[in-house]
């Protein structure tokens, strides 16, 4: 979120499905009372795969804790409690809940082992592993559950996240297809938006996200959908629309963390930097994610607020985080020790975490540590998968410029600014300066370049001057 990285936006689409992973089929004391109370509303939302409000989620956790105090041998209730802890930790950015979740889910398996059909706890452990960024473990638990119950739809969001984290985008798309066969509604359309975005199909992603917003019922679920729409608008360089969509989300849930961050990002892009600084502070108070800390720090640095930037970078460097490999790697590459960032990101790559975000960060860290040739391999992996990321294109363009690949560098630097001219308050101006330094293509063709080469040169010039038309050519 910072520099624009892939973990920032639609990958959060599955938070509402964490609790649904248990299916919450066992909650007899909550049902049949007439008007639903807060805990029962959370159960109803979970069954639909939707996000409950945070107060309702807290009520469910309190209810399960009371129930288990009197009935500690209830394996199903332990699974429900573990899933609820995972969802709360994800939505508040509080990793302390993950330890509580693991304890509850392991207790569930102790009371009712996997061999006796406790798929709820296994799926809960898969969701928890995904929340922690342990994609291999998430995949293992998810595939166990899919083998046991292939028609259980909540396993597929877990698998989609795991495959994406491992860089297995083909498997993620197949899991998405199966999810669409098994289930419908807002949660599925939100997942479809993520899949289309990852493939670079921006118009389709926006249409699916609009469907999710239209199908959402509870305020928390609708706010999540509107926030997702805001992120998509910002990614394609439309900060005014992003501001409007995040504002709509905040009118439903006034402290919706992703939309506070989205507003800060859009305000910075519009030059309303004082408002952006205030909004980042509110976002970090509500949802202190590592990518948000980095992005807020880079805004402060771009404004010359060096002390504030250093404090935010130190907060990121010394904090306890989940899923922080990419922001910590970018922090080291740009604001610390690039060689140490390479070591960190190589370790992540060796763990099998080969998403486009990790590829981009590793390539950038290698470049910043003086290894441009090796860096280009990873930059290509990041940009060639399909996701249209201004940051990825900027990184690749800078690497190519260092290697004196002037044509490709010009193309990717221009592409970054075409995708989103204000993709980062710190790096977008650098992209403009780098593009100016590369200069225009030569008017005279080098010796040996024929008509085909001339046509390519003309296409590059046209790309430099062409103004993007929103919604046109989104699959290119």
Short mmCIF file of C-alpha atoms in Angstrom, two decimals:
data_model
loop_
_atom_site.label_atom_id
_atom_site.label_comp_id
_atom_site.label_asym_id
_atom_site.label_seq_id
_atom_site.Cartn_x
_atom_site.Cartn_y
_atom_site.Cartn_z
CA UNK A 1 0.00 0.00 0.00
CA UNK A 2 3.68 3.05 0.16
CA UNK A 3 4.94 2.12 -3.05
CA UNK A 4 2.22 0.36 -4.91
CA UNK A 5 2.57 -3.34 -4.23
CA UNK A 6 0.36 -6.24 -5.02
CA UNK A 7 -0.68 -7.09 -1.47
CA UNK A 8 -2.28 -3.72 -1.06
CA UNK A 9 -5.73 -4.12 -2.50
CA UNK A 10 -7.93 -6.84 -3.80
CA UNK A 11 -5.97 -9.64 -2.15
CA UNK A 12 -7.83 -8.67 1.01
CA UNK A 13 -11.06 -9.80 -0.60
CA UNK A 14 -11.20 -13.05 1.36
CA UNK A 15 -11.29 -11.65 4.88
CA UNK A 16 -15.03 -12.16 5.11
CA UNK A 17 -14.70 -15.83 4.17
CA UNK A 18 -12.35 -16.69 7.06
CA UNK A 19 -15.17 -17.24 9.52
CA UNK A 20 -17.27 -18.93 6.87
CA UNK A 21 -14.58 -21.60 6.62
CA UNK A 22 -16.02 -23.31 9.70
CA UNK A 23 -19.56 -23.05 8.28
CA UNK A 24 -20.71 -22.30 11.85
CA UNK A 25 -23.21 -25.10 11.76
CA UNK A 26 -23.15 -25.56 15.51
CA UNK A 27 -24.49 -22.60 17.43
CA UNK A 28 -27.79 -23.85 18.91
CA UNK A 29 -27.90 -21.35 21.75
CA UNK A 30 -27.80 -18.47 19.26
CA UNK A 31 -30.68 -19.57 17.06
CA UNK A 32 -34.43 -19.40 17.33
CA UNK A 33 -34.66 -16.32 19.53
CA UNK A 34 -36.63 -14.13 17.13
CA UNK A 35 -34.76 -10.93 16.28
CA UNK A 36 -31.09 -11.83 15.74
CA UNK A 37 -28.66 -10.52 18.31
CA UNK A 38 -25.08 -9.43 17.54
CA UNK A 39 -23.56 -12.91 17.80
CA UNK A 40 -26.29 -14.44 15.69
CA UNK A 41 -25.84 -11.73 13.05
CA UNK A 42 -22.18 -12.75 12.83
CA UNK A 43 -23.25 -16.38 12.34
CA UNK A 44 -25.68 -15.39 9.58
CA UNK A 45 -23.00 -13.33 7.83
CA UNK A 46 -20.49 -16.17 8.09
CA UNK A 47 -22.87 -18.65 6.52
CA UNK A 48 -23.17 -16.32 3.53
CA UNK A 49 -19.40 -15.81 3.34
CA UNK A 50 -19.87 -12.13 4.22
CA UNK A 51 -18.09 -9.83 6.63
CA UNK A 52 -19.82 -9.31 9.95
CA UNK A 53 -19.47 -5.97 11.63
CA UNK A 54 -16.61 -5.83 14.10
CA UNK A 55 -18.96 -5.38 17.10
CA UNK A 56 -20.94 -8.44 15.98
CA UNK A 57 -17.72 -10.40 15.54
CA UNK A 58 -16.60 -9.41 19.03
CA UNK A 59 -19.98 -10.53 20.39
CA UNK A 60 -19.58 -13.92 18.73
CA UNK A 61 -16.10 -14.35 20.20
CA UNK A 62 -17.40 -13.50 23.68
CA UNK A 63 -20.31 -15.91 23.26
CA UNK A 64 -18.05 -18.78 22.13
CA UNK A 65 -15.65 -18.13 25.00
CA UNK A 66 -18.52 -18.33 27.51
CA UNK A 67 -19.86 -21.48 25.89
CA UNK A 68 -16.47 -23.19 25.99
CA UNK A 69 -15.88 -22.23 29.61
CA UNK A 70 -18.76 -24.55 30.47
CA UNK A 71 -18.26 -27.08 27.64
CA UNK A 72 -14.50 -27.36 26.98
CA UNK A 73 -14.89 -30.62 25.04
CA UNK A 74 -16.91 -29.01 22.23
CA UNK A 75 -14.58 -29.38 19.24
CA UNK A 76 -16.94 -27.59 16.82
CA UNK A 77 -17.14 -24.54 19.06
CA UNK A 78 -13.35 -24.40 19.36
CA UNK A 79 -13.14 -24.34 15.54
CA UNK A 80 -15.66 -21.51 15.39
CA UNK A 81 -13.73 -19.52 17.99
CA UNK A 82 -10.44 -20.04 16.16
CA UNK A 83 -11.93 -18.85 12.86
CA UNK A 84 -13.40 -15.79 14.55
CA UNK A 85 -10.04 -14.90 16.10
CA UNK A 86 -8.38 -15.20 12.70
CA UNK A 87 -10.90 -12.91 11.06
CA UNK A 88 -10.65 -10.32 13.83
CA UNK A 89 -6.87 -10.35 13.68
CA UNK A 90 -6.94 -9.90 9.90
CA UNK A 91 -9.40 -7.03 9.99
CA UNK A 92 -7.70 -5.19 12.85
CA UNK A 93 -4.12 -5.93 11.84
CA UNK A 94 -3.51 -7.47 15.27
CA UNK A 95 -1.26 -10.52 15.05
CA UNK A 96 -1.91 -11.37 18.72
CA UNK A 97 -5.23 -12.86 17.67
CA UNK A 98 -3.42 -15.35 15.46
CA UNK A 99 -1.85 -17.08 18.44
CA UNK A 100 -5.27 -17.33 20.09
CA UNK A 101 -6.70 -18.71 16.85
CA UNK A 102 -4.06 -21.42 16.58
CA UNK A 103 -4.60 -22.49 20.18
CA UNK A 104 -8.36 -22.77 19.64
CA UNK A 105 -8.04 -24.64 16.34
CA UNK A 106 -5.49 -27.10 17.71
CA UNK A 107 -7.79 -27.68 20.69
CA UNK A 108 -10.62 -28.40 18.24
CA UNK A 109 -8.53 -31.10 16.57
CA UNK A 110 -7.60 -32.53 19.95
CA UNK A 111 -11.27 -32.86 20.87
CA UNK A 112 -12.28 -34.13 17.44
CA UNK A 113 -9.37 -35.30 15.27
CA UNK A 114 -9.14 -34.83 11.54
CA UNK A 115 -9.59 -38.58 11.10
CA UNK A 116 -13.08 -38.18 12.55
CA UNK A 117 -14.02 -35.59 9.95
CA UNK A 118 -13.07 -32.32 11.61
CA UNK A 119 -12.61 -30.41 8.38
CA UNK A 120 -13.74 -27.16 10.04
CA UNK A 121 -10.61 -26.97 12.18
CA UNK A 122 -8.39 -28.00 9.26
CA UNK A 123 -9.87 -25.29 7.08
CA UNK A 124 -9.52 -22.83 9.93
CA UNK A 125 -5.82 -23.68 10.13
CA UNK A 126 -5.55 -23.11 6.39
CA UNK A 127 -7.13 -19.67 6.75
CA UNK A 128 -4.84 -18.88 9.65
CA UNK A 129 -1.74 -19.91 7.68
CA UNK A 130 -2.87 -17.63 4.86
CA UNK A 131 -3.39 -14.74 7.26
CA UNK A 132 0.19 -15.24 8.41
CA UNK A 133 1.50 -15.45 4.85
CA UNK A 134 2.51 -19.10 5.17
CA UNK A 135 1.21 -20.08 1.76
CA UNK A 136 2.62 -23.59 1.62
CA UNK A 137 0.88 -24.55 4.85
CA UNK A 138 -2.32 -22.86 3.71
CA UNK A 139 -2.22 -24.88 0.51
CA UNK A 140 -1.60 -28.13 2.41
CA UNK A 141 -4.57 -27.64 4.73
CA UNK A 142 -6.79 -26.45 1.90
CA UNK A 143 -5.97 -29.39 -0.33
CA UNK A 144 -6.63 -31.83 2.51
CA UNK A 145 -10.09 -30.35 2.98
CA UNK A 146 -10.79 -30.26 -0.75
CA UNK A 147 -9.87 -33.94 -1.02
CA UNK A 148 -12.22 -34.81 1.85
CA UNK A 149 -15.07 -32.50 0.83
CA UNK A 150 -14.60 -31.23 -2.75
CA UNK A 151 -18.01 -29.55 -2.72
CA UNK A 152 -17.29 -27.38 0.33
CA UNK A 153 -17.11 -23.92 -1.22
CA UNK A 154 -15.25 -22.05 1.61
CA UNK A 155 -12.11 -24.07 0.89
CA UNK A 156 -11.65 -22.40 -2.49
CA UNK A 157 -10.96 -18.84 -1.24
CA UNK A 158 -8.28 -20.33 1.02
CA UNK A 159 -6.75 -22.16 -1.94
CA UNK A 160 -6.96 -19.12 -4.23
CA UNK A 161 -4.98 -17.05 -1.74
CA UNK A 162 -2.46 -19.85 -1.21
CA UNK A 163 -1.88 -20.41 -4.93
CA UNK A 164 -1.52 -16.67 -5.53
CA UNK A 165 1.02 -16.43 -2.72
CA UNK A 166 2.99 -19.29 -4.23
CA UNK A 167 2.86 -17.74 -7.69
CA UNK A 168 0.77 -20.60 -9.10
CA UNK A 169 -1.71 -18.39 -10.91
CA UNK A 170 -3.01 -21.16 -13.14
CA UNK A 171 -4.10 -23.18 -10.11
CA UNK A 172 -5.64 -20.06 -8.59
CA UNK A 173 -7.74 -19.52 -11.71
CA UNK A 174 -8.91 -23.14 -11.68
CA UNK A 175 -9.89 -22.82 -8.01
CA UNK A 176 -11.81 -19.66 -8.92
CA UNK A 177 -13.69 -21.50 -11.64
CA UNK A 178 -14.67 -24.22 -9.18
CA UNK A 179 -15.80 -21.64 -6.61
CA UNK A 180 -18.09 -20.06 -9.22
CA UNK A 181 -19.61 -23.48 -9.90
CA UNK A 182 -20.34 -24.07 -6.21
CA UNK A 183 -21.41 -20.70 -4.85
CA UNK A 184 -22.70 -17.29 -5.84
CA UNK A 185 -23.16 -13.86 -4.35
CA UNK A 186 -20.98 -11.00 -3.24
CA UNK A 187 -18.09 -13.12 -1.94
CA UNK A 188 -17.70 -14.88 -5.29
CA UNK A 189 -17.91 -11.68 -7.32
CA UNK A 190 -15.27 -10.13 -5.07
CA UNK A 191 -13.01 -13.08 -5.75
CA UNK A 192 -13.67 -12.79 -9.46
CA UNK A 193 -12.62 -9.14 -9.30
CA UNK A 194 -9.31 -10.20 -7.76
CA UNK A 195 -8.72 -12.84 -10.43
CA UNK A 196 -9.47 -10.44 -13.28
CA UNK A 197 -7.24 -7.77 -11.74
CA UNK A 198 -4.37 -10.23 -11.44
CA UNK A 199 -4.73 -11.03 -15.15
CA UNK A 200 -4.73 -7.36 -16.13
CA UNK A 201 -8.42 -7.34 -17.11
CA UNK A 202 -9.19 -4.04 -15.46
CA UNK A 203 -12.64 -3.44 -16.95
CA UNK A 204 -13.78 -6.94 -15.97
CA UNK A 205 -12.35 -6.51 -12.47
CA UNK A 206 -14.32 -3.31 -11.99
CA UNK A 207 -17.52 -4.90 -13.29
CA UNK A 208 -17.17 -7.86 -10.92
CA UNK A 209 -16.43 -5.54 -8.00
CA UNK A 210 -19.53 -3.50 -8.86
CA UNK A 211 -21.52 -6.74 -8.80
CA UNK A 212 -20.11 -7.51 -5.35
CA UNK A 213 -21.13 -4.08 -4.08
CA UNK A 214 -24.64 -4.48 -5.49
CA UNK A 215 -25.07 -7.95 -3.96
CA UNK A 216 -23.68 -7.05 -0.55
CA UNK A 217 -26.30 -6.68 2.15
CA UNK A 218 -24.76 -5.82 5.52
CA UNK A 219 -22.97 -2.50 5.91
CA UNK A 220 -19.61 -4.14 6.65
CA UNK A 221 -19.78 -6.25 3.50
CA UNK A 222 -20.91 -3.32 1.34
CA UNK A 223 -18.14 -1.11 2.74
CA UNK A 224 -15.58 -3.77 1.88
CA UNK A 225 -16.92 -3.93 -1.68
CA UNK A 226 -16.88 -0.16 -2.09
CA UNK A 227 -13.35 0.00 -0.70
CA UNK A 228 -12.30 -2.59 -3.25
CA UNK A 229 -13.80 -0.44 -6.01
CA UNK A 230 -11.87 2.52 -4.68
CA UNK A 231 -8.61 0.59 -4.78
CA UNK A 232 -9.24 -0.48 -8.37
CA UNK A 233 -9.99 3.12 -9.40
CA UNK A 234 -6.77 4.36 -7.80
CA UNK A 235 -4.69 1.62 -9.42
CA UNK A 236 -5.81 2.73 -12.87
CA UNK A 237 -4.98 6.38 -12.13
CA UNK A 238 -8.41 7.77 -11.23
CA UNK A 239 -7.95 9.35 -7.77
CA UNK A 240 -11.18 11.38 -7.87
CA UNK A 241 -13.24 8.23 -8.41
CA UNK A 242 -11.20 6.42 -5.76
CA UNK A 243 -11.93 9.21 -3.29
CA UNK A 244 -15.65 9.00 -4.02
CA UNK A 245 -15.81 5.23 -3.61
CA UNK A 246 -13.80 5.19 -0.40
CA UNK A 247 -15.95 8.01 0.92
CA UNK A 248 -19.07 5.93 0.27
CA UNK A 249 -17.52 3.04 2.19
CA UNK A 250 -16.70 5.31 5.13
CA UNK A 251 -20.26 6.62 5.23
CA UNK A 252 -21.36 3.05 5.91
CA UNK A 253 -18.50 2.10 8.30
CA UNK A 254 -16.87 5.30 9.51
CA UNK A 255 -13.62 3.64 10.60
CA UNK A 256 -13.23 1.24 7.66
CA UNK A 257 -9.46 0.83 7.66
CA UNK A 258 -8.83 0.01 3.97
CA UNK A 259 -10.89 3.01 2.91
CA UNK A 260 -9.10 5.35 5.29
CA UNK A 261 -5.87 4.23 3.62
CA UNK A 262 -7.45 4.51 0.19
CA UNK A 263 -8.58 8.07 0.88
CA UNK A 264 -5.08 8.99 2.06
CA UNK A 265 -3.60 7.60 -1.13
CA UNK A 266 -6.10 9.39 -3.36
CA UNK A 267 -5.72 12.70 -1.51
CA UNK A 268 -1.95 12.53 -1.95
CA UNK A 269 -2.41 11.89 -5.68
CA UNK A 270 -4.65 14.96 -5.89
CA UNK A 271 -2.06 17.15 -4.17
CA UNK A 272 -4.09 17.50 -0.97
CA UNK A 273 -1.11 16.41 1.06
CA UNK A 274 -2.03 17.81 4.48
CA UNK A 275 -5.33 15.96 4.36
CA UNK A 276 -3.48 12.86 3.15
CA UNK A 277 -1.10 12.97 6.12
CA UNK A 278 -4.02 13.21 8.55
CA UNK A 279 -5.84 10.37 6.81
CA UNK A 280 -2.77 8.14 6.96
CA UNK A 281 -2.55 8.72 10.69
CA UNK A 282 -6.19 7.71 11.06
CA UNK A 283 -5.65 4.64 8.88
CA UNK A 284 -2.64 3.50 10.90
CA UNK A 285 -4.53 3.99 14.15
CA UNK A 286 -7.35 1.80 12.85
CA UNK A 287 -5.48 -0.79 10.74
CA UNK A 288 -1.68 -0.75 11.19
CA UNK A 289 -0.62 -2.92 8.25
CA UNK A 290 3.07 -2.95 7.28
CA UNK A 291 2.36 -1.79 3.73
CA UNK A 292 0.43 1.19 5.08
CA UNK A 293 3.30 2.16 7.37
CA UNK A 294 5.69 2.14 4.41
CA UNK A 295 3.37 4.16 2.22
CA UNK A 296 2.77 6.76 4.92
CA UNK A 297 6.51 7.02 5.46
CA UNK A 298 7.15 7.59 1.77
CA UNK A 299 4.55 10.33 1.65
CA UNK A 300 6.24 12.02 4.62
CA UNK A 301 9.64 11.70 2.93
CA UNK A 302 8.29 13.18 -0.30
CA UNK A 303 7.08 16.21 1.69
CA UNK A 304 10.46 16.73 3.38
CA UNK A 305 9.15 15.56 6.76
CA UNK A 306 12.26 13.53 7.36
CA UNK A 307 11.83 12.97 11.10
CA UNK A 308 8.30 11.66 10.60
CA UNK A 309 9.44 9.43 7.75
CA UNK A 310 12.30 8.00 9.82
CA UNK A 311 9.92 7.28 12.70
CA UNK A 312 7.55 5.41 10.39
CA UNK A 313 10.36 3.43 8.78
CA UNK A 314 11.66 2.47 12.21
CA UNK A 315 8.16 1.42 13.24
CA UNK A 316 8.03 -0.88 10.24
CA UNK A 317 11.55 -2.18 10.78
CA UNK A 318 11.01 -3.09 14.45
CA UNK A 319 7.33 -4.08 14.50
CA UNK A 320 5.77 -7.52 14.73
CA UNK A 321 3.95 -8.17 11.48
CA UNK A 322 2.27 -10.84 9.41
CA UNK A 323 2.73 -10.98 5.64
CA UNK A 324 5.41 -8.28 5.71
CA UNK A 325 8.11 -9.72 3.44
CA UNK A 326 7.38 -7.37 0.53
CA UNK A 327 7.08 -4.08 2.46
CA UNK A 328 10.13 -4.94 4.57
CA UNK A 329 12.05 -5.84 1.42
CA UNK A 330 11.11 -2.55 -0.25
CA UNK A 331 11.97 -0.69 2.94
CA UNK A 332 15.45 -2.20 2.92
CA UNK A 333 15.93 -1.62 -0.80
CA UNK A 334 14.92 2.06 -0.75
CA UNK A 335 15.49 3.24 2.81
CA UNK A 336 17.98 0.89 4.42
CA UNK A 337 20.31 -1.95 3.45
CA UNK A 338 19.58 -3.32 -0.05
CA UNK A 339 21.92 -6.30 0.43
CA UNK A 340 20.05 -7.34 3.57
CA UNK A 341 16.79 -6.91 1.68
CA UNK A 342 18.10 -9.35 -0.96
CA UNK A 343 18.85 -11.92 1.74
CA UNK A 344 15.38 -11.51 3.25
CA UNK A 345 13.59 -11.79 -0.08
CA UNK A 346 15.71 -14.71 -1.30
CA UNK A 347 14.66 -16.57 1.82
CA UNK A 348 11.04 -15.80 1.03
CA UNK A 349 11.53 -17.03 -2.54
CA UNK A 350 13.13 -20.22 -1.24
CA UNK A 351 10.03 -20.80 0.92
CA UNK A 352 8.08 -20.99 -2.32
CA UNK A 353 6.54 -17.53 -1.98
CA UNK A 354 6.86 -16.57 -5.63
CA UNK A 355 4.06 -14.11 -6.18
CA UNK A 356 4.55 -11.18 -8.52
CA UNK A 357 4.93 -8.97 -5.44
CA UNK A 358 7.87 -10.97 -4.12
CA UNK A 359 9.41 -11.17 -7.62
CA UNK A 360 9.20 -7.39 -8.02
CA UNK A 361 10.62 -6.65 -4.56
CA UNK A 362 13.48 -9.12 -5.02
CA UNK A 363 14.34 -7.70 -8.41
CA UNK A 364 14.33 -4.17 -7.03
CA UNK A 365 16.50 -5.11 -4.06
CA UNK A 366 19.00 -6.79 -6.39
CA UNK A 367 19.09 -3.68 -8.56
CA UNK A 368 19.57 -1.40 -5.58
CA UNK A 369 22.45 -3.59 -4.41
CA UNK A 370 24.20 -3.21 -7.77
CA UNK A 371 23.12 -6.44 -9.50
CA UNK A 372 21.03 -5.13 -12.37
CA UNK A 373 21.46 -8.10 -14.73
CA UNK A 374 20.20 -10.56 -12.14
CA UNK A 375 17.47 -8.12 -11.13
CA UNK A 376 15.99 -8.02 -14.62
CA UNK A 377 15.00 -11.70 -14.49
CA UNK A 378 12.74 -11.06 -11.49
CA UNK A 379 11.41 -7.76 -12.83
CA UNK A 380 10.30 -9.58 -15.98
CA UNK A 381 8.52 -12.23 -13.89
CA UNK A 382 6.67 -9.50 -12.04
CA UNK A 383 5.52 -7.61 -15.13
CA UNK A 384 4.86 -10.51 -17.48
CA UNK A 385 2.23 -12.37 -15.44
CA UNK A 386 -0.59 -9.93 -16.27
CA UNK A 387 -1.11 -7.58 -13.34
CA UNK A 388 -0.87 -3.98 -14.50
CA UNK A 389 1.18 -2.33 -11.77
CA UNK A 390 2.71 1.11 -12.19
CA UNK A 391 5.30 0.32 -9.54
CA UNK A 392 6.38 -2.91 -11.23
CA UNK A 393 6.74 -1.14 -14.58
CA UNK A 394 8.75 1.67 -12.98
CA UNK A 395 11.11 -0.80 -11.31
CA UNK A 396 11.64 -2.70 -14.57
CA UNK A 397 12.23 0.52 -16.48
CA UNK A 398 14.89 1.70 -14.03
CA UNK A 399 16.65 -1.67 -14.18
CA UNK A 400 16.64 -1.59 -17.98
CA UNK A 401 17.93 1.98 -17.97
CA UNK A 402 20.87 0.90 -15.80
CA UNK A 403 21.61 -1.84 -18.33
CA UNK A 404 21.46 0.72 -21.18
CA UNK A 405 18.41 -0.99 -22.68
CA UNK A 406 17.03 2.37 -23.71
CA UNK A 407 14.05 1.24 -25.78
CA UNK A 408 12.62 -1.18 -23.18
CA UNK A 409 13.42 1.31 -20.39
CA UNK A 410 11.55 4.08 -22.21
CA UNK A 411 8.59 1.78 -22.80
CA UNK A 412 8.26 0.62 -19.19
CA UNK A 413 8.83 4.02 -17.61
CA UNK A 414 6.17 5.50 -19.89
CA UNK A 415 3.88 2.58 -19.10
CA UNK A 416 4.20 3.20 -15.36
CA UNK A 417 3.11 6.80 -15.75
CA UNK A 418 0.34 5.82 -18.17
CA UNK A 419 -1.08 3.22 -15.78
CA UNK A 420 -1.14 5.64 -12.84
CA UNK A 421 0.68 8.99 -13.09
CA UNK A 422 0.58 9.40 -9.30
CA UNK A 423 1.34 5.81 -8.27
CA UNK A 424 3.66 6.97 -5.49
CA UNK A 425 4.41 10.44 -4.11
CA UNK A 426 8.06 9.41 -3.86
CA UNK A 427 8.62 7.27 -6.94
CA UNK A 428 6.31 8.77 -9.57
CA UNK A 429 8.45 11.96 -9.81
CA UNK A 430 11.51 9.73 -10.12
CA UNK A 431 9.84 7.84 -12.96
CA UNK A 432 9.20 11.14 -14.76
CA UNK A 433 12.83 12.20 -14.30
CA UNK A 434 14.10 8.81 -15.50
CA UNK A 435 11.90 8.94 -18.59
CA UNK A 436 13.18 12.42 -19.40
CA UNK A 437 16.76 11.20 -18.97
CA UNK A 438 16.21 8.33 -21.41
CA UNK A 439 14.94 10.82 -23.95
CA UNK A 440 12.98 10.40 -27.14
CA UNK A 441 13.71 7.64 -29.66
CA UNK A 442 16.23 8.77 -32.28
CA UNK A 443 14.73 10.32 -35.40
CA UNK A 444 17.31 8.61 -37.62
CA UNK A 445 17.23 4.83 -37.67
CA UNK A 446 20.43 2.99 -36.80
CA UNK A 447 22.15 1.28 -39.71
CA UNK A 448 20.55 -2.06 -40.50
CA UNK A 449 17.10 -1.23 -39.11
CA UNK A 450 14.45 -1.71 -41.76
CA UNK A 451 10.77 -0.95 -42.06
CA UNK A 452 9.79 -3.38 -39.31
CA UNK A 453 12.11 -1.65 -36.87
CA UNK A 454 10.77 1.73 -37.98
CA UNK A 455 7.23 0.58 -37.30
CA UNK A 456 8.18 -0.49 -33.81
CA UNK A 457 9.87 2.85 -33.18
CA UNK A 458 6.73 4.66 -34.31
CA UNK A 459 4.62 2.52 -31.99
CA UNK A 460 6.82 3.46 -29.06
CA UNK A 461 6.45 7.16 -29.87
CA UNK A 462 2.69 6.77 -30.15
CA UNK A 463 2.57 5.02 -26.77
CA UNK A 464 4.46 7.92 -25.24
CA UNK A 465 1.84 10.44 -26.36
CA UNK A 466 -1.35 8.41 -26.30
CA UNK A 467 -3.82 9.32 -23.59
CA UNK A 468 -5.50 6.30 -22.00
CA UNK A 469 -9.24 5.97 -22.38
CA UNK A 470 -10.81 4.51 -19.22
CA UNK A 471 -12.28 1.09 -19.81
CA UNK A 472 -10.76 0.66 -23.27
CA UNK A 473 -8.19 -2.02 -24.03
CA UNK A 474 -8.16 -3.34 -20.50
CA UNK A 475 -7.09 -6.83 -21.53
CA UNK A 476 -4.03 -5.60 -23.37
#
